[in-house]
Amino acid sequence: DGGITQSPKYLFRKEGQNVTLSCEQNLNHDAMYWYRQDPGQGLRLIYYSQIVNDFQKGDIAEGYSVSREKKESFPLTVTSAQKNPTAFYLCASSIAAGSGKYEQYFGPGTRLTVT
Amino acid sequence: AQKVTQAQTEISVVEKEDVTLDCVYETRDTTYYLFWYKQPPSGELVFLIRRNSFDEQNEISGRYSWNFQKSTSSFNFTITASQVVDSAVYFCALEGGSEKLVFGKGTKLTVNP
């Protein structure tokens, strides 16, 4: 079945450590996105990529980094520079970015806890 | 700037009741798209509907219906004869010229048996 996988479901890290969250899609979508969700909040865009080897900052990119070396993969690294990394992280993809013509499909999310 | 407001933080109903989730948006774009997503307890967002700014026709899909009114900048979502499986957080979202999806804070719906 086509879809988006994120692993692991739960992740625990010590403060000061970088951590990479995995996101893979087999939908053959060009665009991929990373969102952060905090309790009682909507989703906020961290980074997005419209095509391989290209990505743009979203609204809250500070303390995060991404890469897009393959069409199906868009890993997110939460660096030690991110002040409040504990959150629920959602990856999404769509046929193409922008214009609203295409809905985004979401993965199951990774809940990151940093202590 | 684009903004989506879901004023209802939490709603609790009894099964079979009808419930309406409100969504008010702000944008200066003339072309934009509105979305509703459902987030069940599992966490994954599920796409429900997309409307463009030029199509104000109401839409019905089974027990779900959507009312889009540009005059009041609203895109409300009604569930008829609610069921326990409808319990989830529902997000309204907007995409305009910025080409980024802007989400509201969500409405948590609890349907009690």
mmCIF file of C-alpha atoms in Angstrom:
data_model
loop_
_atom_site.group_PDB
_atom_site.id
_atom_site.type_symbol
_atom_site.label_atom_id
_atom_site.label_comp_id
_atom_site.label_asym_id
_atom_site.label_seq_id
_atom_site.Cartn_x
_atom_site.Cartn_y
_atom_site.Cartn_z
ATOM 1 C CA ASP A 1 0.000 0.000 0.000
ATOM 2 C CA GLY A 2 1.153 3.514 -0.758
ATOM 3 C CA GLY A 3 1.713 5.882 2.091
ATOM 4 C CA ILE A 4 4.055 7.741 4.370
ATOM 5 C CA THR A 5 6.051 6.089 7.104
ATOM 6 C CA GLN A 6 7.676 7.807 10.021
ATOM 7 C CA SER A 7 9.905 6.084 12.467
ATOM 8 C CA PRO A 8 10.098 5.673 15.316
ATOM 9 C CA LYS A 9 6.676 6.406 16.790
ATOM 10 C CA TYR A 10 8.235 7.534 20.079
ATOM 11 C CA LEU A 11 11.726 8.940 20.540
ATOM 12 C CA PHE A 12 13.523 9.957 23.700
ATOM 13 C CA ARG A 13 16.709 11.980 23.798
ATOM 14 C CA LYS A 14 18.861 13.799 26.292
ATOM 15 C CA GLU A 15 19.187 17.542 26.041
ATOM 16 C CA GLY A 16 22.143 18.611 23.900
ATOM 17 C CA GLN A 17 21.932 15.694 21.504
ATOM 18 C CA ASN A 18 20.978 15.980 17.861
ATOM 19 C CA VAL A 19 18.285 13.574 16.693
ATOM 20 C CA THR A 20 17.085 12.656 13.196
ATOM 21 C CA LEU A 21 13.483 11.792 12.423
ATOM 22 C CA SER A 22 12.804 9.597 9.445
ATOM 23 C CA CYS A 23 10.148 10.183 6.780
ATOM 24 C CA GLU A 24 9.668 7.971 3.738
ATOM 25 C CA GLN A 25 6.921 8.035 1.097
ATOM 26 C CA ASN A 26 6.128 5.687 -1.763
ATOM 27 C CA LEU A 27 3.432 7.856 -3.322
ATOM 28 C CA ASN A 28 5.800 9.277 -5.943
ATOM 29 C CA HIS A 29 5.040 12.768 -4.649
ATOM 30 C CA ASP A 30 7.367 15.632 -5.501
ATOM 31 C CA ALA A 31 6.641 17.765 -2.438
ATOM 32 C CA MET A 32 7.327 16.879 1.180
ATOM 33 C CA TYR A 33 6.793 18.785 4.412
ATOM 34 C CA TRP A 34 7.641 18.736 8.097
ATOM 35 C CA TYR A 35 5.277 20.127 10.695
ATOM 36 C CA ARG A 36 5.474 20.497 14.427
ATOM 37 C CA GLN A 37 2.406 20.133 16.657
ATOM 38 C CA ASP A 38 2.283 21.255 20.286
ATOM 39 C CA PRO A 39 -0.630 20.554 22.657
ATOM 40 C CA GLY A 40 -3.630 22.720 21.840
ATOM 41 C CA GLN A 41 -1.894 24.185 18.825
ATOM 42 C CA GLY A 42 -2.334 23.796 15.122
ATOM 43 C CA LEU A 43 0.410 22.514 12.916
ATOM 44 C CA ARG A 44 3.344 24.791 12.198
ATOM 45 C CA LEU A 45 5.525 24.361 9.136
ATOM 46 C CA ILE A 46 9.211 23.683 9.774
ATOM 47 C CA TYR A 47 10.616 22.951 6.311
ATOM 48 C CA TYR A 48 9.302 21.898 2.933
ATOM 49 C CA SER A 49 10.765 20.566 -0.263
ATOM 50 C CA GLN A 50 9.278 20.937 -3.714
ATOM 51 C CA ILE A 51 11.803 18.765 -5.475
ATOM 52 C CA VAL A 52 14.880 16.644 -4.846
ATOM 53 C CA ASN A 53 17.953 18.572 -3.652
ATOM 54 C CA ASP A 54 15.872 21.655 -2.876
ATOM 55 C CA PHE A 55 14.107 22.780 0.287
ATOM 56 C CA GLN A 56 12.814 25.963 1.902
ATOM 57 C CA LYS A 57 12.406 27.162 5.448
ATOM 58 C CA GLY A 58 8.956 27.262 6.903
ATOM 59 C CA ASP A 59 7.733 29.422 9.757
ATOM 60 C CA ILE A 60 9.773 27.824 12.546
ATOM 61 C CA ALA A 61 12.979 26.491 10.923
ATOM 62 C CA GLU A 62 15.408 27.650 13.608
ATOM 63 C CA GLY A 63 17.103 24.719 15.297
ATOM 64 C CA TYR A 64 16.141 22.252 12.566
ATOM 65 C CA SER A 65 17.797 20.978 9.410
ATOM 66 C CA VAL A 66 16.662 18.774 6.526
ATOM 67 C CA SER A 67 17.959 17.062 3.418
ATOM 68 C CA ARG A 68 16.257 15.805 0.272
ATOM 69 C CA GLU A 69 18.695 13.533 -1.522
ATOM 70 C CA LYS A 70 16.029 11.142 -2.726
ATOM 71 C CA LYS A 71 12.482 11.774 -3.872
ATOM 72 C CA GLU A 72 11.026 9.362 -1.343
ATOM 73 C CA SER A 73 12.960 10.515 1.709
ATOM 74 C CA PHE A 74 12.939 13.750 3.711
ATOM 75 C CA PRO A 75 14.683 13.330 7.092
ATOM 76 C CA LEU A 76 14.480 16.037 9.747
ATOM 77 C CA THR A 77 17.283 16.677 12.216
ATOM 78 C CA VAL A 78 16.410 18.375 15.473
ATOM 79 C CA THR A 79 19.604 20.024 16.629
ATOM 80 C CA SER A 80 20.707 21.013 20.111
ATOM 81 C CA ALA A 81 20.032 24.613 19.070
ATOM 82 C CA GLN A 82 16.282 23.986 19.147
ATOM 83 C CA LYS A 83 15.181 25.410 22.480
ATOM 84 C CA ASN A 84 11.975 23.442 22.961
ATOM 85 C CA PRO A 85 12.288 20.261 20.902
ATOM 86 C CA THR A 86 9.714 18.175 22.770
ATOM 87 C CA ALA A 87 6.725 17.956 20.414
ATOM 88 C CA PHE A 88 4.804 15.796 17.962
ATOM 89 C CA TYR A 89 6.366 15.885 14.491
ATOM 90 C CA LEU A 90 4.359 15.162 11.375
ATOM 91 C CA CYS A 91 5.664 14.553 7.891
ATOM 92 C CA ALA A 92 3.483 15.071 4.836
ATOM 93 C CA SER A 93 3.681 14.867 1.073
ATOM 94 C CA SER A 94 1.691 16.079 -1.911
ATOM 95 C CA ILE A 95 1.825 15.615 -5.665
ATOM 96 C CA ALA A 96 3.219 19.117 -6.021
ATOM 97 C CA ALA A 97 3.749 22.068 -3.737
ATOM 98 C CA GLY A 98 1.746 25.232 -3.631
ATOM 99 C CA SER A 99 -1.430 26.440 -5.315
ATOM 100 C CA GLY A 100 -3.686 24.400 -3.047
ATOM 101 C CA LYS A 101 -4.652 22.115 -5.911
ATOM 102 C CA TYR A 102 -3.344 19.053 -4.145
ATOM 103 C CA GLU A 103 -4.057 17.892 -0.642
ATOM 104 C CA GLN A 104 -1.288 16.799 1.655
ATOM 105 C CA TYR A 105 -1.060 13.247 2.914
ATOM 106 C CA PHE A 106 0.303 12.785 6.409
ATOM 107 C CA GLY A 107 2.374 10.158 8.154
ATOM 108 C CA PRO A 108 1.572 8.764 11.616
ATOM 109 C CA GLY A 109 3.955 11.162 13.346
ATOM 110 C CA THR A 110 6.881 10.878 15.759
ATOM 111 C CA ARG A 111 6.519 12.006 19.348
ATOM 112 C CA LEU A 112 9.883 13.372 20.493
ATOM 113 C CA THR A 113 10.643 13.860 24.167
ATOM 114 C CA VAL A 114 13.848 15.599 25.211
ATOM 115 C CA THR A 115 14.839 15.637 28.867
ATOM 116 C CA ALA B 1 -1.095 37.603 6.377
ATOM 117 C CA GLN B 2 -3.251 34.541 6.419
ATOM 118 C CA LYS B 3 -5.042 33.307 9.490
ATOM 119 C CA VAL B 4 -7.481 30.566 10.407
ATOM 120 C CA THR B 5 -9.551 30.764 13.578
ATOM 121 C CA GLN B 6 -11.366 27.840 15.130
ATOM 122 C CA ALA B 7 -13.003 29.422 18.122
ATOM 123 C CA GLN B 8 -14.320 26.170 19.571
ATOM 124 C CA THR B 9 -11.494 24.500 21.447
ATOM 125 C CA GLU B 10 -13.523 21.497 22.594
ATOM 126 C CA ILE B 11 -17.023 20.222 21.884
ATOM 127 C CA SER B 12 -18.765 17.329 23.586
ATOM 128 C CA VAL B 13 -21.962 15.783 22.217
ATOM 129 C CA VAL B 14 -24.000 12.655 22.696
ATOM 130 C CA GLU B 15 -24.148 10.132 19.908
ATOM 131 C CA LYS B 16 -26.689 10.916 17.161
ATOM 132 C CA GLU B 17 -26.586 14.641 17.834
ATOM 133 C CA ASP B 18 -25.681 16.968 14.976
ATOM 134 C CA VAL B 19 -22.610 19.134 15.531
ATOM 135 C CA THR B 20 -21.122 22.065 13.628
ATOM 136 C CA LEU B 21 -17.457 22.991 13.772
ATOM 137 C CA ASP B 22 -16.750 26.621 12.967
ATOM 138 C CA CYS B 23 -13.907 27.951 10.854
ATOM 139 C CA VAL B 24 -13.238 31.607 10.065
ATOM 140 C CA TYR B 25 -10.365 32.631 7.847
ATOM 141 C CA GLU B 26 -8.501 35.771 6.835
ATOM 142 C CA THR B 27 -6.654 36.302 3.588
ATOM 143 C CA ARG B 28 -6.044 39.063 1.078
ATOM 144 C CA ASP B 29 -5.656 36.609 -1.766
ATOM 145 C CA THR B 30 -8.471 36.319 -4.285
ATOM 146 C CA THR B 31 -7.512 32.749 -5.096
ATOM 147 C CA TYR B 32 -7.178 30.422 -2.154
ATOM 148 C CA TYR B 33 -8.066 26.940 -1.003
ATOM 149 C CA LEU B 34 -9.696 25.771 2.196
ATOM 150 C CA PHE B 35 -9.261 22.356 3.760
ATOM 151 C CA TRP B 36 -10.582 20.249 6.603
ATOM 152 C CA TYR B 37 -8.493 17.490 8.169
ATOM 153 C CA LYS B 38 -9.373 14.962 10.872
ATOM 154 C CA GLN B 39 -6.813 13.845 13.459
ATOM 155 C CA PRO B 40 -7.953 10.717 15.322
ATOM 156 C CA PRO B 41 -6.185 9.643 18.535
ATOM 157 C CA SER B 42 -3.639 7.714 16.449
ATOM 158 C CA GLY B 43 -2.196 11.083 15.387
ATOM 159 C CA GLU B 44 -2.241 10.867 11.607
ATOM 160 C CA LEU B 45 -4.110 13.665 9.836
ATOM 161 C CA VAL B 46 -6.742 12.507 7.382
ATOM 162 C CA PHE B 47 -7.809 14.744 4.508
ATOM 163 C CA LEU B 48 -11.570 15.398 4.381
ATOM 164 C CA ILE B 49 -12.233 18.129 1.832
ATOM 165 C CA ARG B 50 -10.722 20.906 -0.280
ATOM 166 C CA ARG B 51 -12.625 23.913 -1.672
ATOM 167 C CA ASN B 52 -11.339 26.728 -3.847
ATOM 168 C CA SER B 53 -12.381 30.326 -3.380
ATOM 169 C CA PHE B 54 -14.430 30.388 -6.571
ATOM 170 C CA ASP B 55 -16.683 27.519 -5.628
ATOM 171 C CA GLU B 56 -19.165 28.416 -2.911
ATOM 172 C CA GLN B 57 -21.374 25.422 -3.418
ATOM 173 C CA ASN B 58 -22.057 23.525 -0.265
ATOM 174 C CA GLU B 59 -20.914 19.939 -0.258
ATOM 175 C CA ILE B 60 -22.327 16.828 1.332
ATOM 176 C CA SER B 61 -20.542 13.533 1.766
ATOM 177 C CA GLY B 62 -22.549 11.031 3.739
ATOM 178 C CA ARG B 63 -23.006 12.424 7.240
ATOM 179 C CA TYR B 64 -20.525 15.239 6.563
ATOM 180 C CA SER B 65 -21.419 18.581 5.042
ATOM 181 C CA TRP B 66 -19.561 21.818 4.529
ATOM 182 C CA ASN B 67 -20.877 25.362 4.259
ATOM 183 C CA PHE B 68 -18.589 27.853 2.539
ATOM 184 C CA GLN B 69 -19.585 31.520 2.744
ATOM 185 C CA LYS B 70 -17.176 34.103 1.349
ATOM 186 C CA SER B 71 -19.328 36.946 2.667
ATOM 187 C CA THR B 72 -18.516 35.921 6.228
ATOM 188 C CA SER B 73 -15.133 34.269 5.475
ATOM 189 C CA SER B 74 -16.344 31.034 6.973
ATOM 190 C CA PHE B 75 -16.041 27.388 6.059
ATOM 191 C CA ASN B 76 -18.053 25.439 8.611
ATOM 192 C CA PHE B 77 -18.237 21.681 8.942
ATOM 193 C CA THR B 78 -21.320 19.803 10.118
ATOM 194 C CA ILE B 79 -21.519 16.189 11.191
ATOM 195 C CA THR B 80 -25.048 14.816 11.147
ATOM 196 C CA ALA B 81 -26.030 12.031 13.524
ATOM 197 C CA SER B 82 -22.611 11.935 15.144
ATOM 198 C CA GLN B 83 -20.995 8.638 16.075
ATOM 199 C CA VAL B 84 -18.346 7.696 18.610
ATOM 200 C CA VAL B 85 -15.898 7.113 15.729
ATOM 201 C CA ASP B 86 -16.175 10.805 14.880
ATOM 202 C CA SER B 87 -14.278 11.657 18.054
ATOM 203 C CA ALA B 88 -11.112 13.401 16.927
ATOM 204 C CA VAL B 89 -9.447 16.758 16.560
ATOM 205 C CA TYR B 90 -10.580 18.574 13.434
ATOM 206 C CA PHE B 91 -8.422 21.153 11.713
ATOM 207 C CA CYS B 92 -9.415 23.792 9.223
ATOM 208 C CA ALA B 93 -6.608 25.064 6.969
ATOM 209 C CA LEU B 94 -6.034 27.687 4.295
ATOM 210 C CA GLU B 95 -3.600 27.897 1.400
ATOM 211 C CA GLY B 96 -3.305 31.055 -0.619
ATOM 212 C CA GLY B 97 -0.605 32.934 -2.429
ATOM 213 C CA SER B 98 2.067 32.026 0.110
ATOM 214 C CA GLU B 99 1.754 28.425 -1.059
ATOM 215 C CA LYS B 100 1.940 27.291 2.535
ATOM 216 C CA LEU B 101 -0.841 25.583 4.405
ATOM 217 C CA VAL B 102 -1.935 27.595 7.442
ATOM 218 C CA PHE B 103 -3.794 25.619 10.095
ATOM 219 C CA GLY B 104 -6.234 26.656 12.753
ATOM 220 C CA LYS B 105 -5.621 25.399 16.297
ATOM 221 C CA GLY B 106 -8.176 22.655 15.931
ATOM 222 C CA THR B 107 -11.425 21.657 17.599
ATOM 223 C CA LYS B 108 -11.471 18.553 19.748
ATOM 224 C CA LEU B 109 -14.751 16.716 19.272
ATOM 225 C CA THR B 110 -15.833 14.078 21.762
ATOM 226 C CA VAL B 111 -18.881 11.991 20.928
ATOM 227 C CA ASN B 112 -20.197 10.141 23.942
ATOM 228 C CA PRO B 113 -22.250 6.952 23.641
#
